[in-house]
PDB file of C-alpha atoms in Angstrom:
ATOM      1  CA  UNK F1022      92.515 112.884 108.400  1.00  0.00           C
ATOM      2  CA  UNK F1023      91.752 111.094 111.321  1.00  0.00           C
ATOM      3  CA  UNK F1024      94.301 108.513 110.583  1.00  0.00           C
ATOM      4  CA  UNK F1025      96.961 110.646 109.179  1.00  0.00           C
ATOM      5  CA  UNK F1026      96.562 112.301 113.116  1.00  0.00           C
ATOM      6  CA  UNK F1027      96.804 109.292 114.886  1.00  0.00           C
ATOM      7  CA  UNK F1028     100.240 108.303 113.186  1.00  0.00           C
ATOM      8  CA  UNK F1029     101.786 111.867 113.769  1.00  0.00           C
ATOM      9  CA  UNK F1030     100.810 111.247 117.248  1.00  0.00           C
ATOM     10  CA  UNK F1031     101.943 107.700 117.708  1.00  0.00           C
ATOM     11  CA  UNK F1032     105.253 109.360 115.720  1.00  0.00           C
ATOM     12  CA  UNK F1033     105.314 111.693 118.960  1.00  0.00           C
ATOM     13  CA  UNK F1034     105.463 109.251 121.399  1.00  0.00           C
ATOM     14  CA  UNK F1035     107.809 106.748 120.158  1.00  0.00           C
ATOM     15  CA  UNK F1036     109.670 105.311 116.731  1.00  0.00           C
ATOM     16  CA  UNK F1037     107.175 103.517 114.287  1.00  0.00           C
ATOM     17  CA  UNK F1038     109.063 100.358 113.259  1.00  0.00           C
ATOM     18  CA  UNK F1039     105.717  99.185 111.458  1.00  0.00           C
ATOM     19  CA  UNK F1040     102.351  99.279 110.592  1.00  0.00           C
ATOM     20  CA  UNK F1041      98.971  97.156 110.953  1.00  0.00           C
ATOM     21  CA  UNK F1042      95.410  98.096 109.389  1.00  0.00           C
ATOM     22  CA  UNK F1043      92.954  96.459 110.852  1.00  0.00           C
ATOM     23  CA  UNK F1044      90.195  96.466 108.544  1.00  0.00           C
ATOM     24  CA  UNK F1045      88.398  93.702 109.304  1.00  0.00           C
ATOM     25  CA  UNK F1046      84.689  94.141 109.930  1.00  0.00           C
ATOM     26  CA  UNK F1047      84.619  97.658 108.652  1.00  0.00           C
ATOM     27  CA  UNK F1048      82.017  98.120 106.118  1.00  0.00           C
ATOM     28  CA  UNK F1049      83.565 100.859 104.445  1.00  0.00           C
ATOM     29  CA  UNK F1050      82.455 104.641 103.817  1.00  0.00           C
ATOM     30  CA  UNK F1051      82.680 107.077 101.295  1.00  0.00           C
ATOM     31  CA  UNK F1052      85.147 106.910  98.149  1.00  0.00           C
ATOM     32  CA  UNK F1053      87.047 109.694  98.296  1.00  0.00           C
ATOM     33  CA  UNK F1054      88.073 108.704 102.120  1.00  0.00           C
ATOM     34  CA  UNK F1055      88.730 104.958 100.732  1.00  0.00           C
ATOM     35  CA  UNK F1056      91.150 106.733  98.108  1.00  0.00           C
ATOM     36  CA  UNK F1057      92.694 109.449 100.477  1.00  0.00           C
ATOM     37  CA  UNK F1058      93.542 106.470 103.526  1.00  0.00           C
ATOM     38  CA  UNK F1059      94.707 104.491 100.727  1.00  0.00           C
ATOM     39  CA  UNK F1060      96.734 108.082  99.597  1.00  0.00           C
ATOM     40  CA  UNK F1061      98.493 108.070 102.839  1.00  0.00           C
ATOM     41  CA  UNK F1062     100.486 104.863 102.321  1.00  0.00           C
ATOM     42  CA  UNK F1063     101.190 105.131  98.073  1.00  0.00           C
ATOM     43  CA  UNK F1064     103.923 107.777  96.595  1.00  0.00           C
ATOM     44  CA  UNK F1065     101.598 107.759  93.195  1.00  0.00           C
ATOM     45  CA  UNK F1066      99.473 105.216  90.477  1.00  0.00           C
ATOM     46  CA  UNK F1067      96.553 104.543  90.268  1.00  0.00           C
ATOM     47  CA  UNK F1068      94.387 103.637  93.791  1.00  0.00           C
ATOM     48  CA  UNK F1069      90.720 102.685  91.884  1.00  0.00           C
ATOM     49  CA  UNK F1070      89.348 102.897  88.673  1.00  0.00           C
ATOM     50  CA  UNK F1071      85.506 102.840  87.858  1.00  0.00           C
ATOM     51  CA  UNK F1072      83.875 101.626  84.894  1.00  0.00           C
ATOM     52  CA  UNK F1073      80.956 101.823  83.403  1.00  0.00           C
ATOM     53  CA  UNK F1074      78.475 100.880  80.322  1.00  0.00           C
ATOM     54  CA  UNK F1075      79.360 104.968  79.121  1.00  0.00           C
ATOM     55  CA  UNK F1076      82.546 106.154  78.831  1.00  0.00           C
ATOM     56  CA  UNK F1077      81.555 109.485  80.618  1.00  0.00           C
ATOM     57  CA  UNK F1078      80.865 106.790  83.665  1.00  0.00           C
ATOM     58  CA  UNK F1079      84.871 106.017  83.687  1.00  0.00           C
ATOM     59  CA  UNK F1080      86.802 107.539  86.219  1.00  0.00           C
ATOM     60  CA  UNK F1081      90.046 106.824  87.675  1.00  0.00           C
ATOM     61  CA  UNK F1082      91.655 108.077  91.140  1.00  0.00           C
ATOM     62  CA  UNK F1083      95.225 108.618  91.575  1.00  0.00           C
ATOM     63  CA  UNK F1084      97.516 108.976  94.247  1.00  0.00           C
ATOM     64  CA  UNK F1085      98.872 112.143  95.499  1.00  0.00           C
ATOM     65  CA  UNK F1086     102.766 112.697  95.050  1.00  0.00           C
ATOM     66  CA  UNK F1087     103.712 114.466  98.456  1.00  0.00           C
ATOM     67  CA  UNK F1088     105.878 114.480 100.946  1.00  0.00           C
ATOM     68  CA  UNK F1089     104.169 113.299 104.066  1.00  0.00           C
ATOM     69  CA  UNK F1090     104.459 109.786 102.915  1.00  0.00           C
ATOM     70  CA  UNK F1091     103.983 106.691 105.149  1.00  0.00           C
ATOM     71  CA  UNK F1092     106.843 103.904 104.416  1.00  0.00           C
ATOM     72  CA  UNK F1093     107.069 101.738 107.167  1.00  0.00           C
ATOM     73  CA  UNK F1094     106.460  97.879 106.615  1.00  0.00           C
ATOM     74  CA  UNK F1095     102.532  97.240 106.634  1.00  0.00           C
ATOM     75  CA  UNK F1096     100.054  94.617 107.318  1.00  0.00           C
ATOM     76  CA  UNK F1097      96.889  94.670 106.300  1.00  0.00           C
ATOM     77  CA  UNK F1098      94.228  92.022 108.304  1.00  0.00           C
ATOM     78  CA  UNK F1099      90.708  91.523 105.955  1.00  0.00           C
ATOM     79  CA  UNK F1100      87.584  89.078 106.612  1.00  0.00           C
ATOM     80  CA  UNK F1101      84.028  88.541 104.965  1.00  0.00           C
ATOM     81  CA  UNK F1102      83.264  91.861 107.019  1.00  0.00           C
ATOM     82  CA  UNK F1103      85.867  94.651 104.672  1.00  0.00           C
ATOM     83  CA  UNK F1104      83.491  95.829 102.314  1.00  0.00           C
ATOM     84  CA  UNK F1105      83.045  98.770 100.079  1.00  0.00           C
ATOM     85  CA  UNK F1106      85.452 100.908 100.813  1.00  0.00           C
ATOM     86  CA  UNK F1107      87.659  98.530 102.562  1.00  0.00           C
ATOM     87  CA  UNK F1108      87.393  96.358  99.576  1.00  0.00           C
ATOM     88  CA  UNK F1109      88.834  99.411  97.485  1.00  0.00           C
ATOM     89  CA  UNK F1110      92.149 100.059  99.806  1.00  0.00           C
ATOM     90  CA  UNK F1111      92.815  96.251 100.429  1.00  0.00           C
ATOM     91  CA  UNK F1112      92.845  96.091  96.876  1.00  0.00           C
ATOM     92  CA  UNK F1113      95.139  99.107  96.400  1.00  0.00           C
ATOM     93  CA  UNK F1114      97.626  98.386  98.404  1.00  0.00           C
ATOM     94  CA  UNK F1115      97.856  94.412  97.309  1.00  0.00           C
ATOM     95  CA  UNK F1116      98.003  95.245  93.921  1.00  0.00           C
ATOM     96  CA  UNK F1117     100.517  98.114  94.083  1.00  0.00           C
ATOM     97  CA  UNK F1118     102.897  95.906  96.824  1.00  0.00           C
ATOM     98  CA  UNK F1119     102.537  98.384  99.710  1.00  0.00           C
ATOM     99  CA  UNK F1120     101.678  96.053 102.401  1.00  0.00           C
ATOM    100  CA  UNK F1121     100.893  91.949 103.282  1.00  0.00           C
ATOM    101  CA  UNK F1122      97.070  91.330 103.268  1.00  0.00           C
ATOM    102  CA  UNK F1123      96.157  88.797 106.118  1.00  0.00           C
ATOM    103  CA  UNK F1124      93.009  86.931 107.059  1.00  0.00           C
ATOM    104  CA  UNK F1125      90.278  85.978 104.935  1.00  0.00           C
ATOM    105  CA  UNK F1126      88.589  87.162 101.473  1.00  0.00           C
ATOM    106  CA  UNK F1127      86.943  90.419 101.478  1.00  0.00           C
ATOM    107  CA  UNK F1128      83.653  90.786 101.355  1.00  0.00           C
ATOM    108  CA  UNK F1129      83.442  91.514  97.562  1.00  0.00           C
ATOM    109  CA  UNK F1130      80.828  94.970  97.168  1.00  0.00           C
ATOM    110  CA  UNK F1131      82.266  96.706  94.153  1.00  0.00           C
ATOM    111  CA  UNK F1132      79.340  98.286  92.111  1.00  0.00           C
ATOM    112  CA  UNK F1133      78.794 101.602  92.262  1.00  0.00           C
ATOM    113  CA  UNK F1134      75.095 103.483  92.718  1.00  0.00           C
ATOM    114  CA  UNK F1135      73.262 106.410  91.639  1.00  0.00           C
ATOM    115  CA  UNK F1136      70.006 108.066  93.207  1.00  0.00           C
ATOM    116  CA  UNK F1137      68.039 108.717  89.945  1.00  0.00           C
ATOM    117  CA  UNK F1138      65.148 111.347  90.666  1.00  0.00           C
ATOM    118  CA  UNK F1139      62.076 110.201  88.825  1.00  0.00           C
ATOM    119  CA  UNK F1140      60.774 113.847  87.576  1.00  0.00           C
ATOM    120  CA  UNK F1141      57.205 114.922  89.317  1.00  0.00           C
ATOM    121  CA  UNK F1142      57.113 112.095  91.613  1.00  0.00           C
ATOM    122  CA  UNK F1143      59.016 113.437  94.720  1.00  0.00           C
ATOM    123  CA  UNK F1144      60.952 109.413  94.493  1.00  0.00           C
ATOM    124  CA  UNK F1145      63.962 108.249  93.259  1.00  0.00           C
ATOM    125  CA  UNK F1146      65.439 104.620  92.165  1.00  0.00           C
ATOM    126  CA  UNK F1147      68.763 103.879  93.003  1.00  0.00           C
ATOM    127  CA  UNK F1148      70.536 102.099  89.938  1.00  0.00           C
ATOM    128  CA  UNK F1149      73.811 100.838  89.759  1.00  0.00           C
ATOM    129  CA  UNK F1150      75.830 102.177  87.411  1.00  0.00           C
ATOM    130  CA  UNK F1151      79.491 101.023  87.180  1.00  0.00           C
ATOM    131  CA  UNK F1152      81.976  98.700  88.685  1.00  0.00           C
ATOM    132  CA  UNK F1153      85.414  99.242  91.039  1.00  0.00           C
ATOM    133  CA  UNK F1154      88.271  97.964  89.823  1.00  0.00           C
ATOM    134  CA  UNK F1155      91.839  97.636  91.287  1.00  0.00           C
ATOM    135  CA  UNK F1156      94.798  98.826  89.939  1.00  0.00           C
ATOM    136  CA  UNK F1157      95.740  96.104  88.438  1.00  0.00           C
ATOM    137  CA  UNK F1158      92.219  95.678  86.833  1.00  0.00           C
ATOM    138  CA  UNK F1159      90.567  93.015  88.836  1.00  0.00           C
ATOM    139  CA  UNK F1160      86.926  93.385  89.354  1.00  0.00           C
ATOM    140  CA  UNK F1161      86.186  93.791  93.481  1.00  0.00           C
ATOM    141  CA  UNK F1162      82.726  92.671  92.770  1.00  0.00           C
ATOM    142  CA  UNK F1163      81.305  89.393  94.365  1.00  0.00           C
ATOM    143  CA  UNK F1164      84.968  88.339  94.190  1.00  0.00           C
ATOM    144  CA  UNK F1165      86.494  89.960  96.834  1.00  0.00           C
ATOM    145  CA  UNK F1166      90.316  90.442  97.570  1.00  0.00           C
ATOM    146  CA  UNK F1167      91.997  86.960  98.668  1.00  0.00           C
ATOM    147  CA  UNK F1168      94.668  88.204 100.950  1.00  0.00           C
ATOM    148  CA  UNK F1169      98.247  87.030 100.451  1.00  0.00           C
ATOM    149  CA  UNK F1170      97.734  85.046 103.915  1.00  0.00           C
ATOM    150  CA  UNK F1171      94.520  82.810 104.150  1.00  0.00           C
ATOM    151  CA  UNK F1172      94.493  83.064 108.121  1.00  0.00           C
ATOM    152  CA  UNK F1173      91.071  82.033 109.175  1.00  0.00           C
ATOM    153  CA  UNK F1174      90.072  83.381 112.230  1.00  0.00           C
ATOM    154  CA  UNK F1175      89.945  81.112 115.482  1.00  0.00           C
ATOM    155  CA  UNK F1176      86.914  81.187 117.840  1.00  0.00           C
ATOM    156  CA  UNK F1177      87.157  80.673 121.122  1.00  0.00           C
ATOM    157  CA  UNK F1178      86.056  77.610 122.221  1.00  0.00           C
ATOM    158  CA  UNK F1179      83.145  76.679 124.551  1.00  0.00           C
ATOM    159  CA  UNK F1180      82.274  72.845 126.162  1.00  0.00           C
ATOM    160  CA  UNK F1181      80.573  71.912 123.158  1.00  0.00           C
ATOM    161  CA  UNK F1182      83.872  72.985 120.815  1.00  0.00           C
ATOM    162  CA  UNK F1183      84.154  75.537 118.341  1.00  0.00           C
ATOM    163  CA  UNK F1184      81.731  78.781 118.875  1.00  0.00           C
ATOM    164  CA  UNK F1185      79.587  79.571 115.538  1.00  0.00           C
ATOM    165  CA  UNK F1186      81.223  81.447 112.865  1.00  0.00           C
ATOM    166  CA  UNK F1187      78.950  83.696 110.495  1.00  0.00           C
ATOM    167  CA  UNK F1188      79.708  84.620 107.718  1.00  0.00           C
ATOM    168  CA  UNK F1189      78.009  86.773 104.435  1.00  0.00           C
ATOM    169  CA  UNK F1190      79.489  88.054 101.561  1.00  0.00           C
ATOM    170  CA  UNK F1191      78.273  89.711  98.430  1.00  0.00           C
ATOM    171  CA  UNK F1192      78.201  86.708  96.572  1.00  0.00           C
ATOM    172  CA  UNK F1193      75.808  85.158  99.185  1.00  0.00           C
ATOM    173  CA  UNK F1194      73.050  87.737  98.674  1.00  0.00           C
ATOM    174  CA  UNK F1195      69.920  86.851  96.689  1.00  0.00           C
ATOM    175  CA  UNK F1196      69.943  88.505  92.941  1.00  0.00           C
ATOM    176  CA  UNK F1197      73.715  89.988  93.749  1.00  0.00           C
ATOM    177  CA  UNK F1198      75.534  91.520  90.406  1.00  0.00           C
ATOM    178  CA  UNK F1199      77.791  88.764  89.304  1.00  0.00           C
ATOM    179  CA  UNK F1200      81.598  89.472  88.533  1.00  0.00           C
ATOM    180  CA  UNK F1201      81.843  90.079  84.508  1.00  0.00           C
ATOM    181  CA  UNK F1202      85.351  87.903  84.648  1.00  0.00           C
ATOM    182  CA  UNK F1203      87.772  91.271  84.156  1.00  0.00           C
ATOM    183  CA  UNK F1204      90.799  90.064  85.787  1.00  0.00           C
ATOM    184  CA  UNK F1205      89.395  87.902  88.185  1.00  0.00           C
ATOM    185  CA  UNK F1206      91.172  87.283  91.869  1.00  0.00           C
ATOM    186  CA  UNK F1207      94.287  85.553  92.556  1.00  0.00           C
ATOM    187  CA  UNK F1208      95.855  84.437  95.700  1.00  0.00           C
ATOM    188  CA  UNK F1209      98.863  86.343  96.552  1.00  0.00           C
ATOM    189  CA  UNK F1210      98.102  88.292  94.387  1.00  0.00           C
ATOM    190  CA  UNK F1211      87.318  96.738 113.612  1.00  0.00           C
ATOM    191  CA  UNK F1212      89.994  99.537 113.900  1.00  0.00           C
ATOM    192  CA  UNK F1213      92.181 100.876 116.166  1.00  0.00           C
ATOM    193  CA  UNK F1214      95.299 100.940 117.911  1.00  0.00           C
ATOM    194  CA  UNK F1215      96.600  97.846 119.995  1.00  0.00           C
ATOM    195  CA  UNK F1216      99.229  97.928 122.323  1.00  0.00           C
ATOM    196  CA  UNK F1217     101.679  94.984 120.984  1.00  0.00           C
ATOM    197  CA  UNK F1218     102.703  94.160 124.815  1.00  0.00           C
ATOM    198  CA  UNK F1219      99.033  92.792 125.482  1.00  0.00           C
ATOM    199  CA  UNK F1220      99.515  89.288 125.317  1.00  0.00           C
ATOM    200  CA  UNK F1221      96.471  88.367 126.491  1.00  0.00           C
ATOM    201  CA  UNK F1222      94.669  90.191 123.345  1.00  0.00           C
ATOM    202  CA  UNK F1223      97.216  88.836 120.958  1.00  0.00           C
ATOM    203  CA  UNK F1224      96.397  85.196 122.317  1.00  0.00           C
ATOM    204  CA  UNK F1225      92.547  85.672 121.801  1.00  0.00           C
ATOM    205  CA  UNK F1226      93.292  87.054 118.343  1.00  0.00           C
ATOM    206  CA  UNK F1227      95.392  85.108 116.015  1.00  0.00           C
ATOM    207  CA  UNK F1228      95.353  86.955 112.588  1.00  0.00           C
ATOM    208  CA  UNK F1229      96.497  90.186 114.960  1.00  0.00           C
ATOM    209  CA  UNK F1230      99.585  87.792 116.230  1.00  0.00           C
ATOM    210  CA  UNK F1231     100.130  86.498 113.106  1.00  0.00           C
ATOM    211  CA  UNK F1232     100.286  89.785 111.187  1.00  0.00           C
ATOM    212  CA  UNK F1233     102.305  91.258 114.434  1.00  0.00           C
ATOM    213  CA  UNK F1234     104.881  88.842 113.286  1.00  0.00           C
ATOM    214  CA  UNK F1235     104.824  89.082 110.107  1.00  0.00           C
ATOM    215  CA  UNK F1236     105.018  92.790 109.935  1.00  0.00           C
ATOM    216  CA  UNK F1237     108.507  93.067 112.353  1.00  0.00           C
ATOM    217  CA  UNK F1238     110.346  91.200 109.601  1.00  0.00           C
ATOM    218  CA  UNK F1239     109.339  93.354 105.966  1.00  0.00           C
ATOM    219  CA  UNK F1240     111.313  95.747 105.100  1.00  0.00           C
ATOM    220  CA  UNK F1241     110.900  99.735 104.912  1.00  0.00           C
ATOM    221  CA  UNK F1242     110.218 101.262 100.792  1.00  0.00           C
ATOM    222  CA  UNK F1243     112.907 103.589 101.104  1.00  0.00           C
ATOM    223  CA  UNK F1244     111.020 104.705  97.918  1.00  0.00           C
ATOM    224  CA  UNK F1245     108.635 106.633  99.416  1.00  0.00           C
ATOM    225  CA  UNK F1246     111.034 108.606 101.864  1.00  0.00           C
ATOM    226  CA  UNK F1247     111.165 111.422  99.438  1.00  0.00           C
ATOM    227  CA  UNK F1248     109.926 112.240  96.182  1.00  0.00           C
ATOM    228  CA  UNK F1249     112.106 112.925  92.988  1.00  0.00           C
TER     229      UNK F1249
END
């Protein structure tokens, strides 16, 4: 909702000629939030699909077919810091061709837990139970999404050259769930709005200048301007 508002606004105040996500370093949130930002930018298909071991587990999320429709060009920058939830709408709007992912490979957390209560005990284990997938049926887990643009970031630098980069992702964490080789990733396959006239943020932040770029020459989806 939040984001829906802040586009109406920015709609208010001047003409949107395109569109950059920023979800780099965002750990994600809750699924139905991943699927309703996600919502905002696709006229309909399929967003995210879970499976698991039971077919009562399987679910699949759809998007919406109304009218308030975003269809300006869109860039989407990732890194080793998207996870979750961010993993689910990079992977959405990849796979469906909404928008350019930028930047580095995602940080790859697509299980999905349960609390299970353990009767007369007053505890609970949390088990995982299925796995995200994208619409196109590639398994997020410890695979990440490769963006379309491999864009590493560039630190500043300091008198002894380049500043430390670190960098985690699921597939770096001790007794992670390994990828079960569904689909697999392919190559091309901190939020918030940025006023394009600072130059002196753009220059500190190349995947923003790059994606700034890249953005101004896509075209609009006249597809989505109005539904059938």
């Amino acid at each position: 909702q939040e984001l829906g508002n802040a586009i109406r606004d920015a709609r208010k105040q001047t003409e949107i000629k395109g569109i950059i996500l920023d979800l780099r370093n965002n750990p994600g949130g809750l699924l139905d939030q991943a699927v309703s930002v996600s919502d905002l930018f696709l006229y309909d298909g399929v967003i995210v699909s879970m499976r698991g071991r039971v077919a009562n587990q399987d679910k699949e999320f759809k998007a919406s077919r109304g009218r308030n429709k975003v269809n300006e060009p869109m860039v989407v920058l990732v890194n080793s810091g998207s996870a979750s939830a961010s993993d689910i709408v990079a992977g959405a709007l990849q796979d469906r061709k909404r928008a350019v992912l930028l930047g580095e490979s995602t940080f790859g957390k697509g299980s999905v837990q349960q609390i299970m209560p353990i009767p007369g005990t007053g505890t609970a284990v949390k088990m995982t139970t299925a796995l995200y997938y994208t619409p196109s049926g590639r398994s997020i887990q410890a695979e990440g999404i490769l963006p379309d643009l491999v864009i590493p970031f560039e630190s500043p630098r300091d008198q002894d050259g380049d500043l430390p980069r670190f960098s985690v992702r699921e597939k770096d964490l001790s007794k992670h769930l390994e990828n079960n080789g569904n689909g697999g990733n392919k190559a091309g396959g901190a939020s918030g709005v940025v006023d394009p006239d600072a130059a002196t943020f753009l220059e500190r932040d190349n995947q923003l200048r790059m994606g700034l770029q890249l953005v101004k020459s896509l075209p609009v989806l006249q597809s989505l301007q109005r539904p059938e």
